[in-house]
Short mmCIF file of C-alpha atoms in Angstrom, two decimals:
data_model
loop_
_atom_site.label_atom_id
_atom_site.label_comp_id
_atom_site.label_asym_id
_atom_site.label_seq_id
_atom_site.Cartn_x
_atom_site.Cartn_y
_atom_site.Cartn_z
CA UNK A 1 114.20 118.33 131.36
CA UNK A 2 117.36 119.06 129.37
CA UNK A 3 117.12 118.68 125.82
CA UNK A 4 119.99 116.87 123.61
CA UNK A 5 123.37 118.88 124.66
CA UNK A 6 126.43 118.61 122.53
CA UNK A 7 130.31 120.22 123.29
CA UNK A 8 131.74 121.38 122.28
CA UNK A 9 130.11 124.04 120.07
CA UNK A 10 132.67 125.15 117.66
CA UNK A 11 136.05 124.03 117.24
CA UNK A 12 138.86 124.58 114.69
CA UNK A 13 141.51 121.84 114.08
CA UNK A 14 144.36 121.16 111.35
CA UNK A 15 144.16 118.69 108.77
CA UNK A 16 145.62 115.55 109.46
CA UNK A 17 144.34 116.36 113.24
CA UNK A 18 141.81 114.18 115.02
CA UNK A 19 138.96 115.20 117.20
CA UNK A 20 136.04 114.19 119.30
CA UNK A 21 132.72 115.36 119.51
CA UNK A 22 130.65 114.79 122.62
CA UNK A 23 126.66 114.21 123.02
CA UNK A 24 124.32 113.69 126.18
CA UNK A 25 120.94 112.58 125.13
CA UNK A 26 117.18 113.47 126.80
CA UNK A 27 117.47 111.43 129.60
CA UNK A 28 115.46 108.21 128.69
CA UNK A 29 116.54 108.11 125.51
CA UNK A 30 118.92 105.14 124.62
CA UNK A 31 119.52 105.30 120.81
CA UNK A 32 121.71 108.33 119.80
CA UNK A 33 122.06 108.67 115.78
CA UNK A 34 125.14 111.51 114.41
CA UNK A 35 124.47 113.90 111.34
CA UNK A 36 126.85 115.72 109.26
CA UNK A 37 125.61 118.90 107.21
CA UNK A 38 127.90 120.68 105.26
CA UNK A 39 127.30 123.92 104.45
CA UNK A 40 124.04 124.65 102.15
CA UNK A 41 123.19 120.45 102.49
CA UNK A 42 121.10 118.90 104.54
CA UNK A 43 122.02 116.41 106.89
CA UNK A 44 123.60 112.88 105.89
CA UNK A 45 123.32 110.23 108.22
CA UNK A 46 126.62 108.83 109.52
CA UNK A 47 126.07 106.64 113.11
CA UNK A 48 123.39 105.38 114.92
CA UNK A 49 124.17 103.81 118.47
CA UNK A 50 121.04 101.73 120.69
CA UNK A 51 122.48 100.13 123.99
CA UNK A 52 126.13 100.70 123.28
CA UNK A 53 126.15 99.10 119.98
CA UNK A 54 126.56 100.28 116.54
CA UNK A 55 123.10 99.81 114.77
CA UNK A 56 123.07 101.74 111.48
CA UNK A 57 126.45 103.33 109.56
CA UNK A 58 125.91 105.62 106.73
CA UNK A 59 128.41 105.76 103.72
CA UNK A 60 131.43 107.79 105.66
CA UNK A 61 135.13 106.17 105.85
CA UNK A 62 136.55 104.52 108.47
CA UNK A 63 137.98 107.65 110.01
CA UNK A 64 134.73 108.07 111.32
CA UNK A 65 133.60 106.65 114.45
CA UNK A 66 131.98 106.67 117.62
CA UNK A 67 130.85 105.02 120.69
CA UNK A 68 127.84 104.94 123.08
CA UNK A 69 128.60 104.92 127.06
CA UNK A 70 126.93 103.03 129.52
CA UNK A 71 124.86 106.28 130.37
CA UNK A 72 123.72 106.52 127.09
CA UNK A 73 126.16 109.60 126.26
CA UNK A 74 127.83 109.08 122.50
CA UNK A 75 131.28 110.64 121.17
CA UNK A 76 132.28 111.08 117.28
CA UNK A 77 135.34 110.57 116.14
CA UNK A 78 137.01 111.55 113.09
CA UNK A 79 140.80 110.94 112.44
CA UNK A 80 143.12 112.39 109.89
CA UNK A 81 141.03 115.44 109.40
CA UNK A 82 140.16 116.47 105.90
CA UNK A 83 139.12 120.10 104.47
CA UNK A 84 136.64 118.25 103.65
CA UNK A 85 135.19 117.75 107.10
CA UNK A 86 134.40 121.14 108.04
CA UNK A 87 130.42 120.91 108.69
CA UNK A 88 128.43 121.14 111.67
CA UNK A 89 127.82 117.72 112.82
CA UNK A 90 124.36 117.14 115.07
CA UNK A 91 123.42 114.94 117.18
CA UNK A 92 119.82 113.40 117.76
CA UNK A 93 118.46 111.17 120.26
CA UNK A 94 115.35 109.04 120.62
CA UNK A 95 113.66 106.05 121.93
CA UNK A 96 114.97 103.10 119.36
CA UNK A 97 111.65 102.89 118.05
CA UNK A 98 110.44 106.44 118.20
CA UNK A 99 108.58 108.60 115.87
CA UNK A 100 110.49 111.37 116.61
CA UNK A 101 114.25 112.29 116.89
CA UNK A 102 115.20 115.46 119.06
CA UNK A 103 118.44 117.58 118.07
CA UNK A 104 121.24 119.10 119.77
CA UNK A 105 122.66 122.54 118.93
CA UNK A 106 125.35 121.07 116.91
CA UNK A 107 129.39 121.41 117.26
CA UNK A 108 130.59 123.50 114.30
CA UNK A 109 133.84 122.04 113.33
CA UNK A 110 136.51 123.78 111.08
CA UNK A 111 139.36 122.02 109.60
CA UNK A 112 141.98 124.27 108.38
CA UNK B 1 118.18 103.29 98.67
CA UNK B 2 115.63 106.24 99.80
CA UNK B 3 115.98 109.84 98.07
CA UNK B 4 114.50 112.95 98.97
CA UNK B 5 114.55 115.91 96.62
CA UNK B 6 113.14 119.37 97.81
CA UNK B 7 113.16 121.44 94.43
CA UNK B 8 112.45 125.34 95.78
CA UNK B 9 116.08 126.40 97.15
CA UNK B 10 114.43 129.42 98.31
CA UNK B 11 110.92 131.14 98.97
CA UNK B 12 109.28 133.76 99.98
CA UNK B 13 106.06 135.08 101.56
CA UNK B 14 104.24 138.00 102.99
CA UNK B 15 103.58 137.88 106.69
CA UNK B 16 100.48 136.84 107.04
CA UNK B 17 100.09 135.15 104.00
CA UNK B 18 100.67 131.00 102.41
CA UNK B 19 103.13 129.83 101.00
CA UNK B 20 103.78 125.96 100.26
CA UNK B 21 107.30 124.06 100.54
CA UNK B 22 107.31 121.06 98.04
CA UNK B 23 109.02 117.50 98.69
CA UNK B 24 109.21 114.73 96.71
CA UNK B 25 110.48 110.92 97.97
CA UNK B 26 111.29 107.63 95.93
CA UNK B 27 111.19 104.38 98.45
CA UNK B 28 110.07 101.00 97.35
CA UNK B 29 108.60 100.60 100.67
CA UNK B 30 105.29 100.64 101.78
CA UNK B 31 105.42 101.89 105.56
CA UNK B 32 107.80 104.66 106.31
CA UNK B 33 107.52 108.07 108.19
CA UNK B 34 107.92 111.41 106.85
CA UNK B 35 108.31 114.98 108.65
CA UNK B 36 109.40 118.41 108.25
CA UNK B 37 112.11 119.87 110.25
CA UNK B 38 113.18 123.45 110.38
CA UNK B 39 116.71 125.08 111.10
CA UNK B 40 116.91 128.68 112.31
CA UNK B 41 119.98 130.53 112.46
CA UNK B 42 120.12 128.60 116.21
CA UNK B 43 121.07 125.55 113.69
CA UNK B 44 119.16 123.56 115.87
CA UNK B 45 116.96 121.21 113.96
CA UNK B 46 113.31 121.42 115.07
CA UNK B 47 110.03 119.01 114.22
CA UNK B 48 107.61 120.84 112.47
CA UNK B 49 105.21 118.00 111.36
CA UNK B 50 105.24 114.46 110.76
CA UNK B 51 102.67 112.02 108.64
CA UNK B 52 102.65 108.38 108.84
CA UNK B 53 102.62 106.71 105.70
CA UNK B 54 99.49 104.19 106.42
CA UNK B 55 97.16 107.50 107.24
CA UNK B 56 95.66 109.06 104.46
CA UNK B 57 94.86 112.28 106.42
CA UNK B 58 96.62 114.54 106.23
CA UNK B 59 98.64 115.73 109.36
CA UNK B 60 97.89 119.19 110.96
CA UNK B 61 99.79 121.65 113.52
CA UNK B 62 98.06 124.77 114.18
CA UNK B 63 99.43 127.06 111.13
CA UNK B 64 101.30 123.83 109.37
CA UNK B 65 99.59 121.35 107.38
CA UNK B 66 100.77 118.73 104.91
CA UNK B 67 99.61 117.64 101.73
CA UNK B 68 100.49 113.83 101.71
CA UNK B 69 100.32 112.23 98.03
CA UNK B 70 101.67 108.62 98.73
CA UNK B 71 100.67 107.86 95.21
CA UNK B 72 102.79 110.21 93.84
CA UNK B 73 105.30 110.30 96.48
CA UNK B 74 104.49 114.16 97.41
CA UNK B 75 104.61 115.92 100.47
CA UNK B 76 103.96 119.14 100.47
CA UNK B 77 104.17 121.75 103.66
CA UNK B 78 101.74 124.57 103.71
CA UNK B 79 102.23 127.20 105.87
CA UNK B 80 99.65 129.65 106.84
CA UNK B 81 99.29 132.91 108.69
CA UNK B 82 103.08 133.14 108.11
CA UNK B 83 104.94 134.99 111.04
CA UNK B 84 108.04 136.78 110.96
CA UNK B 85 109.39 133.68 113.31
CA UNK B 86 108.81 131.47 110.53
CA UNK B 87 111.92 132.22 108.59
CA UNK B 88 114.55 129.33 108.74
CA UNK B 89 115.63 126.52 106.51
CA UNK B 90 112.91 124.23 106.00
CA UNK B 91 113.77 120.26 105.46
CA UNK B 92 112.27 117.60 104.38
CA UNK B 93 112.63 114.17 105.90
CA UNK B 94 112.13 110.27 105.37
CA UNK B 95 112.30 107.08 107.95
CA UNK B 96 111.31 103.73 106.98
CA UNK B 97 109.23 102.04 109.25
CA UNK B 98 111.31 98.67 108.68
CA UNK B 99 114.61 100.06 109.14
CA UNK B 100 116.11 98.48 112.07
CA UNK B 101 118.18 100.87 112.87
CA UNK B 102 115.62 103.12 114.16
CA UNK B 103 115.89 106.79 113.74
CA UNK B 104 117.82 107.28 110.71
CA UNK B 105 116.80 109.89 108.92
CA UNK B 106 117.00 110.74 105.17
CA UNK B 107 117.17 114.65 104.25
CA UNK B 108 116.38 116.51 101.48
CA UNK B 109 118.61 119.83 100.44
CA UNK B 110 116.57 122.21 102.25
CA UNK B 111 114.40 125.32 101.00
CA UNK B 112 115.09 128.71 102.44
CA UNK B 113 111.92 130.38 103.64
CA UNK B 114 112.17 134.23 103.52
CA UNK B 115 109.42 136.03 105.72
CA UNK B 116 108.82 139.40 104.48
CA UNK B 117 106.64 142.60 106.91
#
């Protein structure tokens, strides 16, 4: 089975720019959660999604968010792009109620 | 809100030898999960270990075992046998069992592990 797969890998954008950041979770799994780590941090929660719907937010500004499809994929979205936002941001997926939450690769982003 | 603080930035150990990552948690709750995770150069984040809050022993993984003080909020990764493979960050993690939100995570700041031949 295919693991949790995220696109795109790295990407550079301007500030001021926005982007989106795709995920496909281990096919079962419906809840889909979205980490950033900036550089020498560990990761800070920012989105969890179960069944399409928003079920957690961490503390991140409106120019963040996302979306869950009907297939369970998930995009991240960040507008206005800040310096600031350069980090690689992971993905995880699970069961909603599982013990254990499997990662992507993560998509390095660069804002420049 | 939880916190996790890992205090060791970096380590290092011999191959073939221990060495022991320390964590440290405050919650006011009473059921929660807590696990290790470590990031390789891959940067892909990968479960080491995880303990359950309401057992008091301590989880076990081949070379990986955890020293869980719930008392003093402590949990402590010891590696042994250490293998050149085991170099990577090393992070600490906390879920509440309550939260309804299901799989978020709370992450320490990491500790390097160095594995030296």
């Amino acid at each position: 089975d295919a693991g949790v797969t995220q696109s795109p890998t790295h990407l550079i954008k301007t500030r001021g720019q926005h982007v989106t950041l795709r995920c496909s979770p281990i096919s079962g799994h419906k809840s889909v959660s979205w980490y950033q780590q900036v550089l020498g941090q560990g990761p800070q929660f920012i989105f969890q999604y179960y069944e399409k719907e928003e079920r957690g937010r961490g503390n991140f500004p409106d120019r963040f968010s996302a979306r869950q499809f009907p297939n369970y994929s998930s995009e991240l979205n960040v507008n206005a792009l800040l310096l600031g936002d350069s980090a690689l941001y992971l993905c995880a997926s699970s069961t909603f109620r599982g013990t254990e939450a499997f990662f992507g690769q993560g998509t390095r982003l660069t804002v420049v | 809100a939880q916190t996790v603080t890992q205090s060791q930035p970096e380590m290092s150990v011999q191959e073939a030898e221990t060495v022991t990552l320390s964590c440290t948690y405050d919650t006011s709750e009473s059921d929660y999960y807590l696990f290790w995770y470590k990031q390789p150069p891959s940067r892909q984040m990968i479960l080491v270990i995880r303990q359950e809050a309401y057992k008091q022993q301590n989880a076990t993984e081949n070379r990986f075992s955890v020293n869980f003080q719930k008392a003093a909020k402590s949990f402590s990764l010891k590696i042994s046998d250490s293998q050149l493979g085991d170099a990577a960050m090393y992070f600490c993690a906390y879920r509440s069992e309550g939260e309804t939100s299901g799989s978020r995570l709370t992450f320490g700041e990491g500790t390097q592990l160095t594995v030296n031949p």
